[in-house]
XYZ file of C-alpha atoms in Angstrom:
314
model
C 64.950 -22.991 5.319
C 63.567 -26.757 5.978
C 59.394 -27.032 4.659
C 57.155 -29.158 5.934
C 54.859 -31.267 3.690
C 51.229 -31.876 5.001
C 50.088 -35.351 5.897
C 48.290 -36.755 2.904
C 44.250 -36.656 4.714
C 41.781 -39.320 3.118
C 39.750 -39.473 0.436
C 36.396 -38.608 0.551
C 33.661 -40.673 0.451
C 31.233 -40.138 -2.062
C 27.403 -38.328 -1.588
C 24.681 -41.209 -2.350
C 22.134 -39.976 -5.040
C 18.686 -40.199 -3.166
C 16.733 -43.366 -3.832
C 14.039 -41.563 -6.379
C 10.967 -42.081 -4.640
C 8.137 -43.812 -6.271
C 5.315 -43.806 -7.966
C 2.064 -44.563 -5.730
C 0.102 -46.236 -8.307
C 3.078 -48.959 -8.740
C 2.555 -52.524 -7.619
C 5.441 -52.926 -5.259
C 3.502 -49.414 -3.050
C 3.153 -49.342 0.706
C -0.336 -51.310 1.441
C -1.285 -51.887 5.044
C -0.968 -55.653 5.394
C -3.913 -58.342 7.460
C -3.319 -58.275 10.918
C -1.924 -61.214 12.240
C -3.552 -63.103 15.358
C -2.053 -61.290 17.406
C -3.090 -57.821 16.906
C -2.248 -54.715 14.778
C -1.425 -53.753 11.071
C 1.706 -53.435 9.666
C 3.291 -52.173 6.755
C 3.753 -54.638 4.289
C 5.225 -54.335 0.197
C 2.778 -55.694 -1.739
C 5.223 -57.697 -4.262
C 7.657 -58.926 -1.358
C 7.601 -61.311 1.679
C 8.279 -59.857 5.263
C 10.981 -60.610 6.677
C 10.567 -64.376 8.960
C 7.636 -65.955 7.435
C 8.857 -68.243 4.633
C 6.669 -68.113 1.724
C 4.604 -65.196 1.324
C 1.138 -64.667 -0.494
C -0.626 -62.200 -1.677
C -2.935 -60.293 -0.160
C -6.817 -61.208 -1.443
C -8.445 -59.427 -3.558
C -11.835 -58.284 -1.751
C -14.637 -60.878 -3.378
C -16.414 -58.992 -5.510
C -20.758 -58.110 -4.221
C -22.791 -61.144 -7.397
C -24.724 -59.226 -9.484
C -28.308 -60.121 -8.768
C -28.813 -63.285 -11.650
C -31.633 -62.107 -13.840
C -34.694 -64.604 -13.163
C -35.027 -67.649 -15.703
C -37.926 -67.788 -17.919
C -38.855 -69.732 -20.979
C -38.571 -69.155 -23.808
C -41.132 -67.816 -26.408
C -44.434 -70.021 -27.926
C -43.693 -69.927 -31.348
C -45.826 -68.397 -33.381
C -49.073 -68.021 -35.700
C -48.596 -66.825 -38.728
C -50.403 -64.492 -40.131
C -51.555 -63.458 -43.823
C -52.041 -60.518 -45.336
C -49.173 -58.396 -42.694
C -50.075 -55.258 -42.255
C -47.691 -53.535 -44.072
C -48.596 -55.680 -47.383
C -48.482 -52.894 -50.333
C -52.963 -52.503 -51.891
C -55.706 -52.829 -51.292
C -57.304 -54.865 -47.987
C -58.395 -57.562 -49.332
C -62.028 -56.837 -46.662
C -62.440 -54.470 -45.102
C -63.035 -54.068 -41.488
C -66.098 -55.158 -39.707
C -69.586 -52.756 -39.559
C -69.820 -52.042 -35.571
C -72.335 -54.121 -33.970
C -74.649 -54.504 -30.597
C -72.176 -56.652 -27.934
C -74.445 -59.665 -28.125
C -74.589 -59.765 -32.388
C -72.334 -61.732 -34.433
C -69.213 -59.831 -35.278
C -66.599 -61.917 -37.192
C -67.206 -66.100 -38.738
C -64.082 -67.862 -38.969
C -63.450 -71.810 -41.130
C -60.843 -74.221 -41.289
C -59.766 -73.983 -44.458
C -59.255 -78.463 -45.481
C -62.767 -79.898 -45.881
C -64.568 -77.060 -44.382
C -63.623 -74.230 -46.990
C -62.451 -76.573 -49.621
C -61.770 -80.522 -50.606
C -58.858 -82.141 -47.844
C -55.789 -82.162 -49.879
C -53.504 -83.505 -47.462
C -50.034 -81.769 -47.803
C -51.128 -79.698 -50.279
C -49.400 -77.834 -51.972
C -50.283 -77.296 -55.450
C -52.654 -74.559 -55.744
C -54.557 -76.261 -58.936
C -55.573 -78.493 -56.069
C -57.617 -76.899 -54.275
C -61.710 -77.402 -55.287
C -63.978 -75.539 -53.355
C -66.724 -77.002 -51.231
C -69.952 -76.691 -52.668
C -72.061 -74.104 -52.002
C -69.942 -72.032 -49.609
C -68.798 -69.534 -51.662
C -72.863 -69.020 -52.017
C -72.654 -68.529 -47.692
C -70.066 -66.623 -48.007
C -71.034 -63.529 -49.962
C -73.865 -63.772 -47.508
C -71.474 -63.009 -45.046
C -69.829 -60.168 -46.421
C -73.025 -58.161 -47.647
C -74.010 -58.090 -44.542
C -70.231 -56.476 -43.283
C -69.005 -59.681 -40.603
C -65.910 -60.384 -40.978
C -64.492 -63.218 -42.396
C -60.829 -65.197 -41.175
C -59.753 -68.825 -41.954
C -58.396 -70.641 -39.395
C -55.276 -73.323 -40.369
C -52.931 -76.128 -38.857
C -50.822 -76.469 -41.793
C -47.996 -79.245 -39.740
C -46.977 -79.732 -43.023
C -44.564 -76.570 -42.913
C -42.737 -77.855 -39.706
C -42.428 -81.799 -41.989
C -40.772 -80.356 -44.706
C -43.830 -81.646 -46.742
C -45.009 -77.336 -47.476
C -43.342 -73.886 -48.144
C -44.257 -71.033 -46.773
C -44.057 -70.319 -51.227
C -46.192 -72.534 -51.266
C -48.896 -72.092 -48.322
C -49.832 -68.847 -49.578
C -50.125 -70.042 -53.954
C -52.280 -71.907 -51.766
C -53.628 -69.293 -50.408
C -54.056 -66.858 -53.324
C -56.003 -69.344 -55.509
C -58.665 -70.081 -52.708
C -59.110 -66.153 -52.438
C -59.765 -66.989 -56.428
C -62.251 -68.844 -56.191
C -64.208 -68.279 -52.621
C -63.357 -64.419 -52.659
C -61.082 -62.154 -50.133
C -60.487 -63.556 -46.290
C -59.445 -60.990 -43.432
C -57.226 -62.651 -42.368
C -56.099 -65.420 -42.284
C -53.855 -67.569 -39.603
C -51.990 -69.860 -40.069
C -49.749 -72.912 -37.635
C -46.723 -74.616 -38.955
C -45.758 -76.194 -36.296
C -45.913 -79.827 -35.774
C -47.395 -81.287 -32.918
C -44.613 -81.578 -30.488
C -43.641 -78.286 -30.486
C -45.248 -77.287 -27.361
C -46.619 -74.501 -29.406
C -49.809 -72.517 -27.916
C -51.356 -72.247 -31.478
C -53.047 -75.969 -32.904
C -55.777 -76.113 -32.845
C -57.463 -77.411 -30.657
C -55.536 -74.354 -28.740
C -56.945 -71.436 -29.392
C -54.036 -69.788 -30.054
C -54.989 -69.027 -34.032
C -58.991 -67.929 -32.528
C -56.734 -65.474 -31.000
C -54.512 -64.748 -33.283
C -57.380 -63.787 -35.772
C -59.647 -61.870 -33.317
C -57.565 -59.179 -32.194
C -55.599 -58.743 -35.855
C -59.654 -58.583 -37.029
C -60.655 -56.240 -33.464
C -62.762 -58.012 -32.364
C -63.606 -59.548 -29.350
C -63.572 -64.124 -29.388
C -67.458 -64.291 -28.052
C -68.158 -62.276 -30.550
C -67.126 -64.583 -33.493
C -68.213 -68.128 -34.429
C -66.047 -70.896 -36.331
C -67.172 -73.471 -37.643
C -65.214 -76.507 -39.320
C -65.146 -80.348 -39.713
C -63.147 -81.978 -36.859
C -63.889 -81.748 -33.136
C -60.034 -80.169 -32.836
C -62.029 -76.996 -34.652
C -64.669 -76.550 -32.438
C -62.110 -77.287 -28.797
C -60.052 -74.662 -30.584
C -63.506 -71.704 -30.358
C -64.374 -73.009 -26.637
C -61.271 -72.989 -25.415
C -60.751 -69.301 -26.915
C -64.196 -67.842 -25.639
C -65.871 -67.704 -28.962
C -68.702 -69.987 -30.565
C -68.067 -72.804 -32.137
C -70.012 -74.937 -34.501
C -69.215 -78.525 -35.966
C -69.588 -79.140 -39.680
C -68.873 -82.672 -39.625
C -67.676 -85.282 -43.412
C -66.775 -88.604 -44.335
C -63.768 -88.905 -42.240
C -65.133 -86.537 -39.080
C -65.727 -89.516 -35.897
C -69.047 -89.681 -34.032
C -67.804 -88.328 -30.539
C -66.271 -85.822 -31.951
C -70.079 -85.552 -33.258
C -71.627 -85.991 -30.070
C -69.495 -84.336 -28.368
C -70.117 -80.977 -30.322
C -71.977 -78.154 -28.698
C -73.539 -76.437 -32.240
C -73.954 -78.780 -35.741
C -75.298 -78.279 -38.930
C -74.722 -80.775 -42.123
C -73.442 -77.752 -44.794
C -71.619 -74.707 -43.579
C -73.871 -73.649 -46.358
C -76.532 -74.741 -43.474
C -74.903 -73.209 -41.002
C -74.236 -69.620 -41.966
C -78.364 -69.315 -42.945
C -78.771 -70.040 -39.277
C -76.057 -67.740 -38.274
C -77.598 -64.822 -40.361
C -81.009 -65.777 -38.967
C -80.190 -65.568 -35.333
C -78.551 -62.425 -35.549
C -81.416 -60.295 -37.996
C -82.967 -57.147 -37.165
C -86.361 -57.408 -35.722
C -87.435 -55.439 -38.204
C -86.074 -57.720 -41.480
C -87.341 -61.014 -38.828
C -90.672 -61.809 -41.525
C -87.684 -61.350 -44.687
C -86.354 -64.655 -43.838
C -82.757 -65.901 -45.693
C -83.700 -69.492 -47.019
C -84.302 -72.599 -44.438
C -82.809 -74.801 -46.643
C -79.881 -77.036 -45.922
C -77.054 -76.871 -48.905
C -75.892 -79.334 -50.732
C -75.528 -82.380 -48.303
C -72.042 -84.614 -48.198
C -72.010 -86.974 -46.532
C -71.974 -85.631 -42.975
C -72.408 -87.908 -39.875
C -73.447 -92.028 -40.662
C -70.080 -92.082 -42.455
C -69.028 -95.343 -43.255
C -66.048 -97.427 -41.429
C -63.947 -97.380 -44.403
C -64.271 -92.920 -44.392
C -63.820 -93.199 -40.072
C -60.633 -95.830 -40.381
C -59.113 -93.243 -43.211
C -59.809 -90.252 -40.451
C -57.589 -92.061 -37.715
C -54.642 -93.621 -40.122
C -53.720 -89.767 -41.074
C -54.952 -88.361 -37.305
C -51.912 -91.105 -36.795
C -49.683 -89.790 -39.482
C -50.810 -85.784 -38.254
C -52.359 -84.426 -40.673
C -53.494 -80.971 -40.832
């Protein structure tokens, strides 16, 4: 019996495994390509060049929407120093001003050097403080009427490196030991070229002192010995009184709206103006104080003043 051998069968080709589906967030996802000139959009892989187009470039990202720009504003001007600080422990150096009618005197602000104390350029030594004669008595008259007192002073020696804040406050403490307390010290520590708004004759010191005292400039008098003092008062809306010294220039005296021979005379005149009507006959004295060689200063004194101005004194 013959057995037939079956013909060999060709081997079966193995099934190709299915390609895994690419995740949707990979760099190789299908994206819609920009329409070519002539129309249509078609699928294109962002990571592979379409055939027949040579070197391809990635599709341009959408342009970012520009954010609105912050408008430019100039930096704030340097501010004055105010003493005492509001949070200083212990009692205040002076009481708040008593209520007064709108046309009454509420505060008097004094220049320091040449007005309250003898002028020592860039003084950083408390032992060199010398009060102007008659000033202490004049200040006590104002304090007795409940009028607030303050000091407004240019001290460019700080900017020039000749003074420090600690030495400045040491001198101020000595002034108060000799003349009594002041409710506010407003000091400009800047140099002439710093562009601040507080260096006299700018009005910043007067405004800052009035704000600290809670009074309006029109209820305030500024007393000083040079033209910058009265110009600062005028610029701030306050009243300015010039008390000339040997360094006061003749043109400053001529331009001043009001002058007095001494600080004591200026204070007495102010109090006579503002004394209540029922006390008008009591009088407060008409003396002119201690005279200090005011107007009519010699040429040498004027030259000394001009020389110090050229050095930026005060």
